[in-house]
Tab-separated table of C-alpha atoms in Angstrom:
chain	number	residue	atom	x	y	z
A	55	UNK	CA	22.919	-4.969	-24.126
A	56	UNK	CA	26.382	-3.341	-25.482
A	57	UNK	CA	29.374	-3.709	-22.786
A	58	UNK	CA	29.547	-1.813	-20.272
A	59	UNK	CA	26.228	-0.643	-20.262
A	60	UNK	CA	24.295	-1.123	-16.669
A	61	UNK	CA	21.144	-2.200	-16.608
A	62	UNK	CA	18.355	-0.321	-15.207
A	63	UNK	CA	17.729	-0.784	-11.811
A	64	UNK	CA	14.268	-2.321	-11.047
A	65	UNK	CA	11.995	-2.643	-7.723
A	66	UNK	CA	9.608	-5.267	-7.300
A	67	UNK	CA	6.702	-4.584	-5.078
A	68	UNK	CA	4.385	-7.539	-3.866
A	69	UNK	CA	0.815	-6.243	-3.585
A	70	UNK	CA	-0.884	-9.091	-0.741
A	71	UNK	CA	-4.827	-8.272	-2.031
A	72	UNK	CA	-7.071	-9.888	0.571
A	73	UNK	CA	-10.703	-10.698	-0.645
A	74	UNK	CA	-13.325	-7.884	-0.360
A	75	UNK	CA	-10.102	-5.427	-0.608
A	76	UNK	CA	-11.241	-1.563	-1.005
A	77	UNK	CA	-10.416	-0.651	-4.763
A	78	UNK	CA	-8.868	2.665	-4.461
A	79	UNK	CA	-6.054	1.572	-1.947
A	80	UNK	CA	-4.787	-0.733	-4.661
A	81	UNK	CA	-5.258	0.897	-7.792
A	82	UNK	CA	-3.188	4.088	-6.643
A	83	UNK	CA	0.195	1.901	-6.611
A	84	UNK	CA	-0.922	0.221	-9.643
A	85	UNK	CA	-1.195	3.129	-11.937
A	86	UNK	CA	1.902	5.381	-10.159
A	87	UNK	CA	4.250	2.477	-11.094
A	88	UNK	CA	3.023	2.725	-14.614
A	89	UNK	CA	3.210	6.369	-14.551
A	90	UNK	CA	6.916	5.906	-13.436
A	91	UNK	CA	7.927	4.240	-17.108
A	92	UNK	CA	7.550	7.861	-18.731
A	93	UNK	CA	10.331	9.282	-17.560
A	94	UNK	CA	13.156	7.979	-18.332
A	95	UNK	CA	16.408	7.521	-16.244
A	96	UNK	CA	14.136	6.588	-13.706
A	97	UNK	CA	13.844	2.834	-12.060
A	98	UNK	CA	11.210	0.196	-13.294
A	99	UNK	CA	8.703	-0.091	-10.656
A	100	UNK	CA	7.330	-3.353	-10.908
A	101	UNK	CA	4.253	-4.239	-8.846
A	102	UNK	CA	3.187	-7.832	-8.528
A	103	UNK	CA	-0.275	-8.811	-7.435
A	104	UNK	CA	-0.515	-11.796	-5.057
A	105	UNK	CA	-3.451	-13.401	-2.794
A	106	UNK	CA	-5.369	-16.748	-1.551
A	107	UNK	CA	-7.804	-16.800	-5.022
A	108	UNK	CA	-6.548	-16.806	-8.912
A	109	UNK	CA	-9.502	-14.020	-9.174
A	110	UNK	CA	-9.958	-11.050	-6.569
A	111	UNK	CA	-12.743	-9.659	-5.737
A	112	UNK	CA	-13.246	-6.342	-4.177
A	113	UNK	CA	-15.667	-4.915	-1.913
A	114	UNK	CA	-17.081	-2.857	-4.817
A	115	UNK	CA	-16.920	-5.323	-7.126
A	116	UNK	CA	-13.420	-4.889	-9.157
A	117	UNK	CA	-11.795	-7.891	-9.893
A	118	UNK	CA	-7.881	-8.553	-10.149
A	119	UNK	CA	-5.649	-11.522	-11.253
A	120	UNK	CA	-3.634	-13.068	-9.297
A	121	UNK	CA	0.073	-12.872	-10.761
A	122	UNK	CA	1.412	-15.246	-8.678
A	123	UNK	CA	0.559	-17.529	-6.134
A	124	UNK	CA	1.676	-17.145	-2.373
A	125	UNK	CA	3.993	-19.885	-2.003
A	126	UNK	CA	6.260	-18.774	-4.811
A	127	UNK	CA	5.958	-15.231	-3.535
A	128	UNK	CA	6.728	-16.604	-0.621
A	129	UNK	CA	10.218	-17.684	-1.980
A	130	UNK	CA	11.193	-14.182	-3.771
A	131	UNK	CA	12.702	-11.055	-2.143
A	132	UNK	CA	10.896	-8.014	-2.837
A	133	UNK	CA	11.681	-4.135	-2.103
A	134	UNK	CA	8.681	-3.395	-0.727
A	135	UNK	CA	5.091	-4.906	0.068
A	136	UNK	CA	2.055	-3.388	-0.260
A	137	UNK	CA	-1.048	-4.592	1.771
A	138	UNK	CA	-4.465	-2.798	0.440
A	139	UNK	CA	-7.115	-2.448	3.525
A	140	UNK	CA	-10.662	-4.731	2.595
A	141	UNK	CA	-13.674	-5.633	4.838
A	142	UNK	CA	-13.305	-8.512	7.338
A	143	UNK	CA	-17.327	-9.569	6.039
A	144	UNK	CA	-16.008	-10.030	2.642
A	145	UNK	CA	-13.312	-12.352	4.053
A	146	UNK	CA	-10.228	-9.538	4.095
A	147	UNK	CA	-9.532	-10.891	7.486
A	148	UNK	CA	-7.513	-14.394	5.371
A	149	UNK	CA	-4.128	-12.096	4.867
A	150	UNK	CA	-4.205	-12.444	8.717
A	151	UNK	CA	-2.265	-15.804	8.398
A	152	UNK	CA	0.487	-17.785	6.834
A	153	UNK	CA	2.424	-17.396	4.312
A	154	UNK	CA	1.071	-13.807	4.180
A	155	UNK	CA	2.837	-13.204	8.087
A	156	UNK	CA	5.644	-14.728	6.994
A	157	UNK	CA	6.367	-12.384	3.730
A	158	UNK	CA	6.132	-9.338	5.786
A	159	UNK	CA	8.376	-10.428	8.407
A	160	UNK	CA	10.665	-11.265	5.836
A	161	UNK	CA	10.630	-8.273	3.639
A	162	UNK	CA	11.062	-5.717	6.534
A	163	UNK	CA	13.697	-7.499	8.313
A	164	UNK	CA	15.736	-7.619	4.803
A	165	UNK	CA	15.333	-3.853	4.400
A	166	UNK	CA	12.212	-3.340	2.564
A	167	UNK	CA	9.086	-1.170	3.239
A	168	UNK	CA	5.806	-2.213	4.371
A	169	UNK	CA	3.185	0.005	2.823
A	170	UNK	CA	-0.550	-0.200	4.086
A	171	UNK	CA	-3.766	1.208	3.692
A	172	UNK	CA	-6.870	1.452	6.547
A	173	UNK	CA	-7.312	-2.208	7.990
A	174	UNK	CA	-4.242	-3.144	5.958
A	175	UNK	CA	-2.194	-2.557	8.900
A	176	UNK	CA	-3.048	-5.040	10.944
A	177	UNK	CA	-1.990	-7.938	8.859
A	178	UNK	CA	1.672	-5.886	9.964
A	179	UNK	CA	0.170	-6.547	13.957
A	180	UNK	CA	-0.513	-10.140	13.083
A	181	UNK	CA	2.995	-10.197	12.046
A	182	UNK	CA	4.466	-8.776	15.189
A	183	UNK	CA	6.455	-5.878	14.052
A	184	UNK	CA	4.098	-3.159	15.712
A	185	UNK	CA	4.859	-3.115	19.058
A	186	UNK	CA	6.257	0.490	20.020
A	187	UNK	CA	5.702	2.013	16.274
A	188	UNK	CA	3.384	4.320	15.555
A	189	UNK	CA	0.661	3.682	13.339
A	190	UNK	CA	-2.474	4.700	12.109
A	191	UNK	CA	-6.014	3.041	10.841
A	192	UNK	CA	-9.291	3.508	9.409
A	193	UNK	CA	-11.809	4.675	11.959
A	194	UNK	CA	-15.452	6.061	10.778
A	195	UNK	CA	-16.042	9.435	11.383
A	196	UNK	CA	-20.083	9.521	11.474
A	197	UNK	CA	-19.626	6.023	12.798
A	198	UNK	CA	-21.433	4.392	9.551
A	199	UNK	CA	-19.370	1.648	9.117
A	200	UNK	CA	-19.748	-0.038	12.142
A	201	UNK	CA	-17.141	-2.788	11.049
A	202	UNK	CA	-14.525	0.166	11.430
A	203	UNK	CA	-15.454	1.032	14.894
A	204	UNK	CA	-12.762	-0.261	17.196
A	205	UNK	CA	-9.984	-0.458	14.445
A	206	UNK	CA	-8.286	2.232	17.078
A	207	UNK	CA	-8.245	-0.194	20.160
A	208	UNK	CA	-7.626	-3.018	17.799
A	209	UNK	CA	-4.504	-1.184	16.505
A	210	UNK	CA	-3.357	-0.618	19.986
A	211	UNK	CA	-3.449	-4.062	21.362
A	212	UNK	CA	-0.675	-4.674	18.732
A	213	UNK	CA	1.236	-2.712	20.539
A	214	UNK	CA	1.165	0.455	18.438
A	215	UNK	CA	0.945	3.609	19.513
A	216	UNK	CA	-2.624	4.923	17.724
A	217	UNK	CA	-1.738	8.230	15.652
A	218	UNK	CA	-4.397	10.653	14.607
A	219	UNK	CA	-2.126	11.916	11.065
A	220	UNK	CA	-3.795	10.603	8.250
A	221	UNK	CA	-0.327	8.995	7.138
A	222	UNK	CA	2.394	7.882	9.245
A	223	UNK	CA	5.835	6.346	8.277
A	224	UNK	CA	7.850	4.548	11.004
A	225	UNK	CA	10.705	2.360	10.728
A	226	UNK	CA	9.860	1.765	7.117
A	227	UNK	CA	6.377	0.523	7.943
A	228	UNK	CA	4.166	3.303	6.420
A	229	UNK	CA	0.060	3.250	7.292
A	230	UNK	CA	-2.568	5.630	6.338
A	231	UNK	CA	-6.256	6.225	7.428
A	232	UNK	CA	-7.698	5.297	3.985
A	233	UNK	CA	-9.708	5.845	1.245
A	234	UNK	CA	-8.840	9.317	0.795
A	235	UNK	CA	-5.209	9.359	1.513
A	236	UNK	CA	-4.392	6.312	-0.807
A	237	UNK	CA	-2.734	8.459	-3.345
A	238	UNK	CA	-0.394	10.195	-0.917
A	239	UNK	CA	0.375	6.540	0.184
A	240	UNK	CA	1.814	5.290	-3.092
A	241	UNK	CA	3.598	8.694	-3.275
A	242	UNK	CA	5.660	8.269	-0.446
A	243	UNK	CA	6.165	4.367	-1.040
A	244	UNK	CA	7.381	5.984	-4.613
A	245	UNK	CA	9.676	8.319	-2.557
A	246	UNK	CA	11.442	6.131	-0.929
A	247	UNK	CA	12.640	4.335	-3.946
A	248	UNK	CA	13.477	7.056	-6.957
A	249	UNK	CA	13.362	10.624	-4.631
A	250	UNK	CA	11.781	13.744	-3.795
A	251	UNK	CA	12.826	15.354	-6.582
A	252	UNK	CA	11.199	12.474	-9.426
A	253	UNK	CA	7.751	12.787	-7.219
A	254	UNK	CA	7.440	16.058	-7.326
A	255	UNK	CA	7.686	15.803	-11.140
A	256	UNK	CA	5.303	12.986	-11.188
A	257	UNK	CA	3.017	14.870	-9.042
A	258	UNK	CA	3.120	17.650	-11.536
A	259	UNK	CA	2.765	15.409	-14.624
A	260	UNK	CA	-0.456	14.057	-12.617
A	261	UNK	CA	-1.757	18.069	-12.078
A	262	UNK	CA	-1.848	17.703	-8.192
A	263	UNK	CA	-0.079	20.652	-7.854
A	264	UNK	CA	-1.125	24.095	-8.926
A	265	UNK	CA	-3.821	22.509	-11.142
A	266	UNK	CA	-6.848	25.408	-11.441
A	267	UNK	CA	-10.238	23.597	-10.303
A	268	UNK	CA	-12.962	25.710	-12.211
A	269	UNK	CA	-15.833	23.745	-11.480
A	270	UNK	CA	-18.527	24.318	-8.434
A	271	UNK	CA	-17.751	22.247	-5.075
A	272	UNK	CA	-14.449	20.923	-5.988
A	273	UNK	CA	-12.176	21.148	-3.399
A	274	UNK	CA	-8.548	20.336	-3.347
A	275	UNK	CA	-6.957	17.228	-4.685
A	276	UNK	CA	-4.508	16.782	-2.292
């Protein structure tokens, strides 16, 4: 690099992926950090996939390599962690415990953000740092998944106080409800870090805004 030149500045997210993790609260932060590299002047996003198994396996069936293991995450600083939700009978319920805990503690008393999806947020309630923030979870709304149905109470004997928005950001702990709402999860993780201004162009680059849906029964995006 010629002197006097800066580097570009670079973020390191550490994505904790329980087993039996839902697919489409991970990939969203996967593929916007990637997105991220085509514009230039803006900072590398790296996001770095950790967990309890070499291989992980989602709910659906999706399967993910571990980049590296918890211990040595265990020993880095990161900008922000990410925590997909999963299903505690697929054995999700294992981030619930050291050194998992101990990351989040770590990273969110250093400065970063905690970033969750659905059942993702109780790993944070494990962790302690819930009491008196608002929050919000997965809960069924035809009661199908009957795994889901006291995520609400379970949230609030952490100490949260239970929000009905589908995404809430307190104290730079950020939850939403889910499945649908995992895109506008990574989008305001990405906000933090490079701007309002950079995700509205990403979000135009990605035709969620203002994007003409022609076909029968599609509704909006976003």
């Amino acid at each position: 690099m010629p002197k006097g030149t800066q580097a570009p500045l670079k973020h390191r997210f550490l994505a904790l992926v329980g087993q039996g993790f839902e697919d489409v609260e991970l990939t969203p932060y996967t593929s916007l950090a990637g997105w991220t590299r085509l514009f230039p002047n803006l900072p590398e996003i790296q996001v770095v996939i950790t967990g309890f198994h070499e291989v992980i396996r989602s709910r659906h069936g999706l399967r993910v390599l571990r980049e590296l293991d918890l211990e040595t995450a265990a020993q880095h600083e990161w900008d922000a962690v990410i925590i997909p939700g999963g299903w505690p009978d697929e054995g999700y319920e294992e981030l619930y415990q050291e050194p998992v805990l101990s990351i989040i503690r770590r990273t969110h008393a250093q400065g970063g953000v905690i970033a969750t999806s659905c059942t993702g947020i109780f790993a944070v309630g494990e962790a302690g740092l819930l009491k008196g923030r608002r929050a919000t979870t997965y809960v069924s709304p035809n009661g199908c998944c009957s795994l889901c149905a006291n995520n609400a109470e379970r949230l609030a004997e952490y100490g949260a106080l239970v929000c009905q928005e589908p995404l809430i950001a307190d104290e730079r702990i950020l939850s939403d409800i889910g499945p649908a709402i995992g895109l506008r999860g990574a989008l305001a993780l990405l906000e933090v870090f490079i701007g309002e201004a950079s995700v509205a162009r990403l979000r135009a680059e990605l035709l969620l805004d203002g994007t003409p849906m022609r076909g029968k029964g599609l509704g909006a995006i976003d």
